[in-house]
Short mmCIF file of C-alpha atoms and ligand atoms in Angstrom, two decimals:
data_model
loop_
_atom_site.label_atom_id
_atom_site.label_comp_id
_atom_site.label_asym_id
_atom_site.label_seq_id
_atom_site.Cartn_x
_atom_site.Cartn_y
_atom_site.Cartn_z
CA UNK A 271 -10.20 41.93 -23.49
CA UNK A 272 -8.57 40.94 -26.77
CA UNK A 273 -9.84 38.45 -29.32
CA UNK A 274 -13.45 38.52 -28.16
CA UNK A 275 -16.37 37.00 -30.08
CA UNK A 276 -18.25 39.74 -31.93
CA UNK A 277 -21.44 37.70 -32.10
CA UNK A 278 -22.54 35.30 -29.34
CA UNK A 279 -25.52 32.98 -29.87
CA UNK A 280 -27.09 31.69 -26.68
CA UNK A 281 -29.41 28.72 -26.15
CA UNK A 282 -30.73 29.13 -22.61
CA UNK A 283 -31.84 25.57 -21.93
CA UNK A 284 -32.99 23.76 -18.80
CA UNK A 285 -35.67 26.02 -17.30
CA UNK A 286 -38.11 23.12 -16.99
CA UNK A 287 -35.61 20.74 -15.39
CA UNK A 288 -34.48 23.45 -12.97
CA UNK A 289 -38.09 23.86 -11.80
CA UNK A 290 -38.78 20.13 -11.62
CA UNK A 291 -35.66 19.63 -9.51
CA UNK A 292 -37.07 22.12 -7.00
CA UNK A 293 -40.57 20.59 -7.08
CA UNK A 294 -41.96 23.68 -8.87
CA UNK A 295 -44.16 23.98 -11.99
CA UNK A 296 -42.22 24.39 -15.26
CA UNK A 297 -43.43 27.98 -15.62
CA UNK A 298 -41.56 28.90 -12.43
CA UNK A 299 -38.42 27.83 -14.28
CA UNK A 300 -39.28 30.00 -17.25
CA UNK A 301 -39.88 33.00 -14.99
CA UNK A 302 -36.57 32.46 -13.20
CA UNK A 303 -34.90 32.00 -16.59
CA UNK A 304 -36.41 35.26 -17.83
CA UNK A 305 -34.82 37.16 -14.97
CA UNK A 306 -31.41 35.70 -15.75
CA UNK A 307 -31.87 36.51 -19.45
CA UNK A 308 -32.45 40.18 -18.63
CA UNK A 309 -29.24 40.25 -16.60
CA UNK A 310 -27.26 38.25 -19.15
CA UNK A 311 -27.80 40.97 -21.77
CA UNK A 312 -25.81 43.36 -19.57
CA UNK A 313 -23.12 40.79 -18.77
CA UNK A 314 -22.33 40.15 -22.44
CA UNK A 315 -22.54 43.80 -23.37
CA UNK A 316 -20.25 44.87 -20.53
CA UNK A 317 -17.75 42.22 -21.60
CA UNK A 318 -17.51 43.84 -25.04
CA UNK A 319 -19.65 41.53 -27.18
CA UNK A 320 -21.32 43.43 -30.08
CA UNK A 321 -24.20 41.11 -30.93
CA UNK A 322 -26.09 38.72 -28.65
CA UNK A 323 -28.68 36.36 -30.12
CA UNK A 324 -31.07 34.65 -27.72
CA UNK A 325 -33.01 31.54 -28.68
CA UNK A 326 -36.24 32.28 -26.81
CA UNK A 327 -38.77 30.13 -28.69
CA UNK A 328 -38.28 27.80 -31.63
CA UNK A 329 -40.63 26.83 -34.45
CA UNK A 330 -40.53 23.34 -32.89
CA UNK A 331 -41.56 24.52 -29.40
CA UNK A 332 -45.22 24.62 -30.54
CA UNK A 333 -45.31 20.87 -29.81
CA UNK A 334 -45.40 21.62 -26.05
CA UNK A 335 -48.62 21.43 -23.99
CA UNK A 336 -51.09 24.30 -24.53
CA UNK A 337 -50.75 25.43 -20.92
CA UNK A 338 -46.98 25.92 -21.20
CA UNK A 339 -47.34 27.69 -24.57
CA UNK A 340 -49.88 30.14 -23.12
CA UNK A 341 -47.62 30.73 -20.11
CA UNK A 342 -44.58 31.34 -22.32
CA UNK A 343 -46.44 33.80 -24.58
CA UNK A 344 -47.70 35.70 -21.53
CA UNK A 345 -44.16 35.78 -20.14
CA UNK A 346 -42.67 37.10 -23.42
CA UNK A 347 -45.33 39.81 -23.47
CA UNK A 348 -44.61 40.82 -19.86
CA UNK A 349 -40.83 40.78 -20.32
CA UNK A 350 -40.95 42.84 -23.53
CA UNK A 351 -43.17 45.42 -21.85
CA UNK A 352 -41.08 45.51 -18.69
CA UNK A 353 -37.90 46.06 -20.71
CA UNK A 354 -39.52 48.34 -23.34
CA UNK A 355 -37.88 51.58 -22.19
CA UNK A 356 -34.61 49.85 -21.39
CA UNK A 357 -33.71 49.38 -25.06
CA UNK A 358 -33.86 53.13 -25.65
CA UNK A 359 -32.15 54.03 -22.39
CA UNK A 360 -29.29 51.61 -22.92
CA UNK A 361 -29.16 52.20 -26.69
CA UNK A 362 -29.71 48.57 -27.54
CA UNK A 363 -30.70 47.84 -31.12
CA UNK A 364 -33.32 45.12 -31.03
CA UNK A 365 -33.81 42.68 -33.88
CA UNK A 366 -36.40 39.98 -34.09
CA UNK A 367 -35.53 36.68 -35.76
CA UNK A 368 -38.43 34.46 -36.76
CA UNK A 369 -41.84 34.32 -38.37
CA UNK A 370 -45.06 35.96 -37.13
CA UNK A 371 -47.48 33.06 -37.77
CA UNK A 372 -48.89 31.66 -34.55
CA UNK A 373 -47.53 34.38 -32.26
CA UNK A 374 -49.96 36.64 -30.40
CA UNK A 375 -50.44 39.88 -32.39
CA UNK A 376 -49.43 42.00 -29.40
CA UNK A 377 -45.99 40.39 -29.26
CA UNK A 378 -45.40 40.83 -33.00
CA UNK A 379 -46.43 44.49 -32.76
CA UNK A 380 -44.15 45.13 -29.77
CA UNK A 381 -41.21 43.47 -31.53
CA UNK A 382 -41.77 45.48 -34.73
CA UNK A 383 -42.14 48.75 -32.81
CA UNK A 384 -38.95 48.07 -30.87
CA UNK A 385 -37.09 47.20 -34.09
CA UNK A 386 -38.14 50.52 -35.62
CA UNK A 387 -37.49 52.61 -32.51
CA UNK A 388 -33.99 51.23 -31.97
CA UNK A 389 -32.89 50.92 -35.61
CA UNK A 390 -30.29 53.69 -35.33
CA UNK A 391 -28.36 52.29 -32.37
CA UNK A 392 -25.01 50.88 -33.44
CA UNK A 393 -22.97 49.87 -30.38
CA UNK A 394 -24.85 46.78 -29.25
CA UNK A 395 -27.45 44.60 -30.95
CA UNK A 396 -29.78 42.11 -29.31
CA UNK A 397 -31.47 39.51 -31.51
CA UNK A 398 -34.52 37.85 -30.00
CA UNK A 399 -35.30 34.58 -31.77
CA UNK A 400 -38.99 34.09 -31.06
CA UNK A 401 -40.78 31.58 -33.26
CA UNK A 402 -37.46 31.03 -35.04
CA UNK A 403 -36.05 27.95 -36.75
CA UNK A 404 -32.91 27.79 -38.87
CA UNK A 405 -34.54 25.69 -41.57
CA UNK A 406 -37.60 27.92 -41.56
CA UNK A 407 -35.35 30.97 -41.99
CA UNK A 408 -33.65 29.34 -45.00
CA UNK A 409 -37.03 28.60 -46.62
CA UNK A 410 -38.28 32.15 -45.97
CA UNK A 411 -35.03 33.55 -47.37
CA UNK A 412 -35.29 31.53 -50.58
CA UNK A 413 -38.93 32.58 -50.95
CA UNK A 414 -37.92 36.23 -50.55
CA UNK A 415 -35.19 35.92 -53.18
CA UNK A 416 -37.55 34.23 -55.66
CA UNK A 417 -40.12 36.97 -55.08
CA UNK A 418 -37.49 39.67 -55.68
CA UNK A 419 -36.83 38.06 -59.07
CA UNK A 420 -33.22 39.26 -59.13
CA UNK A 421 -30.17 37.38 -60.46
CA UNK A 422 -29.46 33.95 -58.91
CA UNK A 423 -27.96 34.67 -55.49
CA UNK A 424 -24.37 34.25 -54.39
CA UNK A 425 -23.40 33.85 -50.73
CA UNK A 426 -23.35 37.61 -50.10
CA UNK A 427 -26.74 38.32 -51.64
CA UNK A 428 -28.25 35.23 -50.00
CA UNK A 429 -27.09 36.13 -46.50
CA UNK A 430 -28.30 39.67 -47.17
CA UNK A 431 -31.85 38.29 -47.13
CA UNK A 432 -31.53 36.29 -43.90
CA UNK A 433 -33.16 37.53 -40.69
CA UNK A 434 -29.61 38.36 -39.58
CA UNK A 435 -28.74 40.47 -42.67
CA UNK A 436 -25.77 42.79 -41.99
CA UNK A 437 -24.80 41.05 -38.75
CA UNK A 438 -21.45 39.32 -38.29
CA UNK A 439 -21.51 35.52 -38.30
CA UNK A 440 -21.79 33.71 -34.98
CA UNK A 441 -18.35 33.38 -33.36
CA UNK A 442 -19.40 31.61 -30.19
CA UNK A 443 -22.46 29.50 -29.41
CA UNK A 444 -23.27 28.81 -25.78
CA UNK A 445 -25.79 26.26 -24.52
CA UNK A 446 -26.68 25.35 -20.95
CA UNK A 447 -28.18 22.28 -19.24
CA UNK A 448 -25.71 19.73 -20.58
CA UNK A 449 -27.20 19.34 -24.07
CA UNK A 450 -24.58 19.44 -26.80
CA UNK A 451 -26.46 20.27 -29.97
CA UNK A 452 -27.52 23.23 -32.12
CA UNK A 453 -31.26 22.38 -32.35
CA UNK A 454 -31.98 24.38 -35.51
CA UNK A 455 -30.61 27.70 -34.20
CA UNK A 456 -28.70 30.01 -36.63
CA UNK A 457 -27.59 27.11 -38.84
CA UNK A 458 -25.91 29.04 -41.66
CA UNK A 459 -24.57 31.74 -39.37
CA UNK A 460 -22.86 29.20 -37.10
CA UNK A 461 -20.88 27.47 -39.85
CA UNK A 462 -17.58 28.41 -38.14
CA UNK A 463 -18.83 29.05 -34.61
CA UNK A 464 -16.95 27.78 -31.58
CA UNK A 465 -19.16 25.89 -29.12
CA UNK A 466 -19.21 26.20 -25.37
CA UNK A 467 -21.46 24.00 -23.24
CA UNK A 468 -22.35 24.32 -19.57
CA UNK A 469 -23.95 21.63 -17.43
CA UNK A 470 -25.88 24.10 -15.26
CA UNK A 471 -29.55 24.75 -15.99
CA UNK A 472 -30.22 28.19 -17.44
CA UNK A 473 -31.62 29.80 -14.22
CA UNK A 474 -28.31 28.92 -12.50
CA UNK A 475 -26.22 30.67 -15.19
CA UNK A 476 -24.24 33.68 -13.92
CA UNK A 477 -21.62 36.24 -14.90
CA UNK A 478 -18.98 33.70 -13.88
CA UNK A 479 -20.01 31.43 -16.78
CA UNK A 480 -19.95 34.40 -19.18
CA UNK A 481 -16.32 35.08 -18.32
CA UNK A 482 -15.48 31.39 -18.47
CA UNK A 483 -17.00 31.10 -21.95
CA UNK A 484 -15.15 34.18 -23.23
CA UNK A 485 -11.87 32.99 -21.78
CA UNK A 486 -12.40 29.58 -23.33
CA UNK A 487 -13.12 31.26 -26.69
CA UNK A 488 -9.92 33.32 -26.48
CA UNK A 489 -7.93 30.11 -26.22
CA UNK A 490 -9.43 28.54 -29.36
CA UNK A 491 -7.44 28.42 -32.59
CA UNK A 492 -9.75 29.33 -35.44
CA UNK A 493 -8.50 28.39 -38.86
CA UNK A 494 -11.64 28.58 -41.02
CA UNK A 495 -10.53 25.61 -43.07
CA UNK A 496 -6.99 26.89 -43.61
CA UNK A 497 -3.87 25.74 -41.73
CA UNK A 498 -1.98 27.50 -38.96
CA UNK A 499 0.95 29.60 -40.16
C1 LIG B 1970 -35.63 26.52 -22.26
O1 LIG B 1970 -35.94 25.67 -21.20
C2 LIG B 1970 -36.71 27.55 -22.49
C3 LIG B 1970 -37.49 27.43 -23.74
C4 LIG B 1970 -37.27 26.58 -24.72
C5 LIG B 1970 -38.63 28.33 -23.91
P1 LIG B 1970 -36.72 24.31 -21.46
O2 LIG B 1970 -38.18 24.60 -21.37
O3 LIG B 1970 -36.27 23.70 -22.73
O4 LIG B 1970 -36.29 23.42 -20.22
P2 LIG B 1970 -36.03 21.84 -20.22
O5 LIG B 1970 -35.05 21.57 -21.35
O6 LIG B 1970 -37.34 21.17 -20.45
O7 LIG B 1970 -35.44 21.56 -18.88
MG1 LIG B 1971 -34.98 22.24 -23.31
#
């Protein structure tokens, strides 16, 4: 396929509503969503996308009830462990976007180990945004630059300190469940992203929607502030 997005950012929204619609507890929606997430990694990779960023848990999600937070943390732990060997087998470079504070130690350790173990893979990169917020990333980046004490940053040196350092900017942002907003995901990286929204809840997302989103993207005229020739 020609003219594909290099970097796709995905906001898998609607797990809770999917469960509620079926008369199930919200966690059942998160578990179903987790299964689809695992499959979606392969769908995007097979389509030729180089970087996939998944918004798994935001710095604002801590405002949810304790029971759901505990369930989500357990689910992240289980999913990371279940997929642990997969990253090596499929040569997926894993990158974690976010801050450690508040996350269970085990999850932070698993994420850091996976980042180290997969650092040399080049073909496909998976960014897991867990305890990530765009504003929080900007603050952490500025703090890092101040601490380095180097010359005042320009755009290149500033982006070089973001969690996404060295990655291409987001070309396509996809969100499910009918919401049409960015919700503090990859704010700076999405400056020129194309947006694609689906009404289905995340657990109902399939390979069909992946192809629809990519086809939609291929039809967009990106001008980056310039005018068409
Ligand atoms: C997305 O589904 C998953 C996470 C944010 C962890 P939601 O939990 O936001 O589901 P809705 O939006 O309440 O339906
Ligand atoms: Mg939601």
